Amino acid sequence: MRFLLDDEQREFARSLDAMLTASDTPGAVRAWAAGDTTPGRALWSRLAEAGVFALAVPEPYDGLGPLPVELAVAFTELGRHAVPGPLVETVAAAALLDRLGDQDAAAAWLPRIAAGKAVVSLCVPAVGSPYALDPDATDAVLVVAGDTLLLTEESGPVQPSADPARRLARPLGGTVLARGPEVAAAAAHAADVAALVTAAQALGLGRALLDRTVAYVKQRTQFGVAIGSFQAVKHRLADTLIALEFAQPLLHSAALALTGPDGPSAGREIAAAKVAAGDAAYAAARAALQLHGAVGYTDELDLSLWIRKARPLREAWGTPAACRARVLTP
Amino acid sequence: MDLDFTAAEDAFRAEARAWLTAHVPAVPLPSLETAEGFAAHREWERTLFADRWSVVSWPEEYGGRSAPILRWLIFEEEYYAAGAPGRVSQNGINLLAPTLFEHGTDEQRARVLPSMASGEVIWAQAWSEPESGSDLASLRSTAVRTDGGWLLSGQKTWSSRAAFADRAFGLFRSDPETGRPHQGLTYLMFPLDAAGVTVRPIGRLDGKPAFAELFLDEVFVPDEDVIGAPGQGWRVAMSTAGNERGLTLRSPGRFTAAAERLTGLWRDGADPSDTALRDRVADAVVAARAYRLFTYANASRIAAGESIGAESSLNKVFWSELDIALHETALDVLGPYGELSDEATEAPAHGSWAEGHTFSLAGPIYAGTNEIQRDIIAERLLGLPKGRR
Ligand SMILES: Cc1cc2nc3c(=O)[nH]c(=O)nc-3n(C[C@H](O)[C@H](O)[C@H](O)COP(=O)(O)OP(=O)(O)OC[C@H]3O[C@@H](n4cnc5c(N)ncnc54)[C@H](O)[C@@H]3O)c2cc1C
């Protein structure tokens, strides 16, 4: 047993972090929110070059995967940098198409997903939300309705999310890609993958919020001293760290569970990771906002890009209540 | 990265499970915080020791099995899953023994450890004083040099299980001249039945004499009972404190077993429409699981040669809050029966939830209060400036 990331996985995380740090992701997030996806798509291509999407695609279709642990590592970094776009949905769509057993559909989409050429949104209203994420910025929107898989081209008007970089719309109509029990099974697996990488994003988001807040409270002075020397401030940040530190191993073991056969225990582990990471990230956002004071409550500071994501990530692909119920499912 | 056990580890687990199945008392022992329960638990320690299960991680020469940390974790999981009794020897095993392994002499180890492992000598920790709790270095009890040893005087308090224990270990001020609180302290062991020692039991919340205060009046301790160098007591003590908060004091098996029992309790009796209660059960289950996995990650780190420092404060806050959450939730699931104390004949599960709840409430206080742990986390792990303390 060695329940720690290996050197290669850590190096992968470090290199993604460095690449995203150098990429003005806040600029891409703001542009995406305003409907300009050009910088976001450029970022997407760089992520594809780094191999992020290939992790969700099996080797016969030009991928490296599926590698859930590496996906969790990558999505932690994507969350840390608040990268915009249907990242979760694209890897979940890859998982679905891989499981479907329909070689034509897989051949049509998976190599393009791996190469970063196809941005795909996925909507499974039965387990997630009735809205597709960013349908106006994608190459395809897949919708699962019961045991039917649809490819939709049209969607309703954008319904603004609490996070302006998440553009939500209802998919409308569509053509049938597949039908049958294998659709429901593949969709359930895809939803698990989506929940896992959403949890990873939340964890990374929380870590970024904590890092930024620690840096801020060290330099902001009031009453003649750094506010980070006040115990009420310290203790809140200590609690933030505790929640994040204990969510991380849940995430990693959930990813390991997905490398084995699907079963109730994998589902429980993913739900546990999702609930812990979602709550930890939201608590980190609350702490970040509080400890930045009024400046944290503005949309001018980039911090707001992270703060506003915390709540949506907590709800997406498994609400806290749904996850908690699943944790206790025998 | 994996969570796989080797065939040898699985075999070790099976061996532990089989032994526990054959030996764990069918009826839970009385509370170890009572005279009768203390004696019964001491007897249980002997049973464990006879088959070398009392200190699996110790070297074989002292009665252990030289088990690496992962096997110790496996043993503990099986131990608590089997519903085995609480460990009355825990202060000695978790706090004094690691100190002796690190700072003691061969002679001290050979003399002290086997009788500790067998439960023949039960140890109490004598650190706190009435005026020195969180600010332990302000302690005032003294050790004065005399022929061939030291004379201890002063008052210690909150000493767990000292009401029934045999010996104690603690810190004394041997050089009041240094002017620095952390210097001039000496770490010593002493008998609780020695001339000059008065033990006054103190009732905890439920009235049981779970701890005691110790009055010391020129109690003679020979030089061979000094641990480490005289005057270096603080350094010696701090290595023990890390053990206390970190991995060894509260193993995950204890909480995963409690989470299992809580889930069973909830499935058997709770109102399924009470989703608020369901959520709390789920949170306790998730936290117990997180604690187990976090510990596995730490075990991997230790196996890779790294050491755990201030990170042990993360553990301490987490397990103490988890323990309370588990027990509070269980009492709420029990509804009207949750009020019954462990002495009520109709208390569910032999009162183990009630007694466990009482015990859990102390978790954020002992082993360094959670406020102090949060300071350590903020300053040493997050790098925030030191405040006044
Ligand atoms: C069940 C139990 C068993 C124990 N067993 C033992 C034992 O076997 N041996 C032994 O030596 N001791 C034992 N103790 C004592 C324990 O170590 C002390 O209670 C602990 O160190 C706290 O000291 P105190 O009780 O004097 O509280 P104080 O230090 O007086 O603290 C009171 C409150 O003030 C807070 N506080 C103090 N300083 C600060 C600060 N700088 N910042 C923020 N908050 C602060 C504390 O966190 C606490 O909430 C035991 C205690 C309990 C409850």
PDB file of C-alpha atoms and ligand atoms in Angstrom, chain A residues 231, chain B residues 91 125-128 133-134 157-160 211 362 365-367 369 371-372 375 389, ligand 1:
ATOM      1  CA  GLN A 231      -6.602  34.449  16.715  1.00  0.00           C
TER       2      GLN A 231
ATOM      3  CA  ASN B  91      -1.082   6.607  28.782  1.00  0.00           C
ATOM      4  CA  GLN B 125       0.706  11.285  33.008  1.00  0.00           C
ATOM      5  CA  ALA B 126       1.548  14.046  35.501  1.00  0.00           C
ATOM      6  CA  TRP B 127       2.055  17.117  33.369  1.00  0.00           C
ATOM      7  CA  SER B 128      -0.706  19.605  34.156  1.00  0.00           C
ATOM      8  CA  GLY B 133      -2.680  23.961  31.631  1.00  0.00           C
ATOM      9  CA  SER B 134      -2.232  25.254  28.111  1.00  0.00           C
ATOM     10  CA  THR B 157      -3.682  17.702  38.461  1.00  0.00           C
ATOM     11  CA  TRP B 158      -6.090  16.199  35.911  1.00  0.00           C
ATOM     12  CA  SER B 159      -3.944  13.092  35.850  1.00  0.00           C
ATOM     13  CA  SER B 160      -6.012  10.510  33.957  1.00  0.00           C
ATOM     14  CA  PHE B 211      -8.594  11.643  36.916  1.00  0.00           C
ATOM     15  CA  ALA B 362     -13.095  16.004  26.774  1.00  0.00           C
ATOM     16  CA  ILE B 365      -9.529  19.825  25.917  1.00  0.00           C
ATOM     17  CA  TYR B 366      -6.914  17.169  26.617  1.00  0.00           C
ATOM     18  CA  ALA B 367      -3.794  16.464  24.545  1.00  0.00           C
ATOM     19  CA  THR B 369      -6.725  22.143  23.581  1.00  0.00           C
ATOM     20  CA  GLU B 371      -7.581  26.362  20.393  1.00  0.00           C
ATOM     21  CA  ILE B 372      -3.870  25.784  20.920  1.00  0.00           C
ATOM     22  CA  ASP B 375      -2.727  28.297  16.676  1.00  0.00           C
ATOM     23  CA  ARG B 389       0.207  33.872  23.757  1.00  0.00           C
TER      24      ARG B 389
HETATM   25  C1  LIG C   1     -10.415  14.107  30.397  1.00  0.00           C
HETATM   26  C2  LIG C   1      -9.116  14.797  30.611  1.00  0.00           C
HETATM   27  C3  LIG C   1      -8.006  14.051  30.857  1.00  0.00           C
HETATM   28  C4  LIG C   1      -6.789  14.674  31.103  1.00  0.00           C
HETATM   29  N1  LIG C   1      -5.721  13.895  31.390  1.00  0.00           N
HETATM   30  C5  LIG C   1      -4.557  14.479  31.725  1.00  0.00           C
HETATM   31  C6  LIG C   1      -3.458  13.678  32.124  1.00  0.00           C
HETATM   32  O1  LIG C   1      -3.549  12.461  32.149  1.00  0.00           O
HETATM   33  N2  LIG C   1      -2.334  14.288  32.503  1.00  0.00           N
HETATM   34  C7  LIG C   1      -2.198  15.633  32.474  1.00  0.00           C
HETATM   35  O2  LIG C   1      -1.149  16.125  32.788  1.00  0.00           O
HETATM   36  N3  LIG C   1      -3.220  16.440  32.082  1.00  0.00           N
HETATM   37  C8  LIG C   1      -4.402  15.876  31.724  1.00  0.00           C
HETATM   38  N4  LIG C   1      -5.469  16.660  31.354  1.00  0.00           N
HETATM   39  C9  LIG C   1      -5.321  18.115  31.406  1.00  0.00           C
HETATM   40  C10 LIG C   1      -5.210  18.759  30.069  1.00  0.00           C
HETATM   41  O3  LIG C   1      -3.959  18.516  29.501  1.00  0.00           O
HETATM   42  C11 LIG C   1      -5.488  20.247  30.270  1.00  0.00           C
HETATM   43  O4  LIG C   1      -6.841  20.347  30.626  1.00  0.00           O
HETATM   44  C12 LIG C   1      -5.211  21.091  29.055  1.00  0.00           C
HETATM   45  O5  LIG C   1      -3.834  21.198  28.827  1.00  0.00           O
HETATM   46  C13 LIG C   1      -5.812  22.487  29.172  1.00  0.00           C
HETATM   47  O6  LIG C   1      -5.426  23.103  30.366  1.00  0.00           O
HETATM   48  P1  LIG C   1      -6.514  23.726  31.356  1.00  0.00           P
HETATM   49  O7  LIG C   1      -7.562  22.709  31.583  1.00  0.00           O
HETATM   50  O8  LIG C   1      -5.790  24.251  32.514  1.00  0.00           O
HETATM   51  O9  LIG C   1      -7.185  24.893  30.559  1.00  0.00           O
HETATM   52  P2  LIG C   1      -6.614  26.373  30.315  1.00  0.00           P
HETATM   53  O10 LIG C   1      -5.246  26.304  29.768  1.00  0.00           O
HETATM   54  O11 LIG C   1      -6.842  27.180  31.522  1.00  0.00           O
HETATM   55  O12 LIG C   1      -7.586  26.827  29.162  1.00  0.00           O
HETATM   56  C14 LIG C   1      -8.972  27.145  29.371  1.00  0.00           C
HETATM   57  C15 LIG C   1      -9.561  27.544  28.035  1.00  0.00           C
HETATM   58  O13 LIG C   1      -8.854  28.674  27.547  1.00  0.00           O
HETATM   59  C16 LIG C   1      -8.326  28.405  26.284  1.00  0.00           C
HETATM   60  N5  LIG C   1      -7.024  29.024  26.124  1.00  0.00           N
HETATM   61  C17 LIG C   1      -5.957  28.992  26.933  1.00  0.00           C
HETATM   62  N6  LIG C   1      -4.923  29.626  26.385  1.00  0.00           N
HETATM   63  C18 LIG C   1      -5.329  30.063  25.177  1.00  0.00           C
HETATM   64  C19 LIG C   1      -4.735  30.768  24.113  1.00  0.00           C
HETATM   65  N7  LIG C   1      -3.462  31.159  24.142  1.00  0.00           N
HETATM   66  N8  LIG C   1      -5.485  31.020  23.036  1.00  0.00           N
HETATM   67  C20 LIG C   1      -6.782  30.615  22.973  1.00  0.00           C
HETATM   68  N9  LIG C   1      -7.398  29.950  23.919  1.00  0.00           N
HETATM   69  C21 LIG C   1      -6.679  29.679  25.014  1.00  0.00           C
HETATM   70  C22 LIG C   1      -8.170  26.910  26.220  1.00  0.00           C
HETATM   71  O14 LIG C   1      -8.131  26.446  24.879  1.00  0.00           O
HETATM   72  C23 LIG C   1      -9.387  26.455  26.968  1.00  0.00           C
HETATM   73  O15 LIG C   1     -10.481  26.430  26.102  1.00  0.00           O
HETATM   74  C24 LIG C   1      -6.696  16.073  31.092  1.00  0.00           C
HETATM   75  C25 LIG C   1      -7.830  16.832  30.813  1.00  0.00           C
HETATM   76  C26 LIG C   1      -9.032  16.207  30.587  1.00  0.00           C
HETATM   77  C27 LIG C   1     -10.240  17.052  30.308  1.00  0.00           C
END
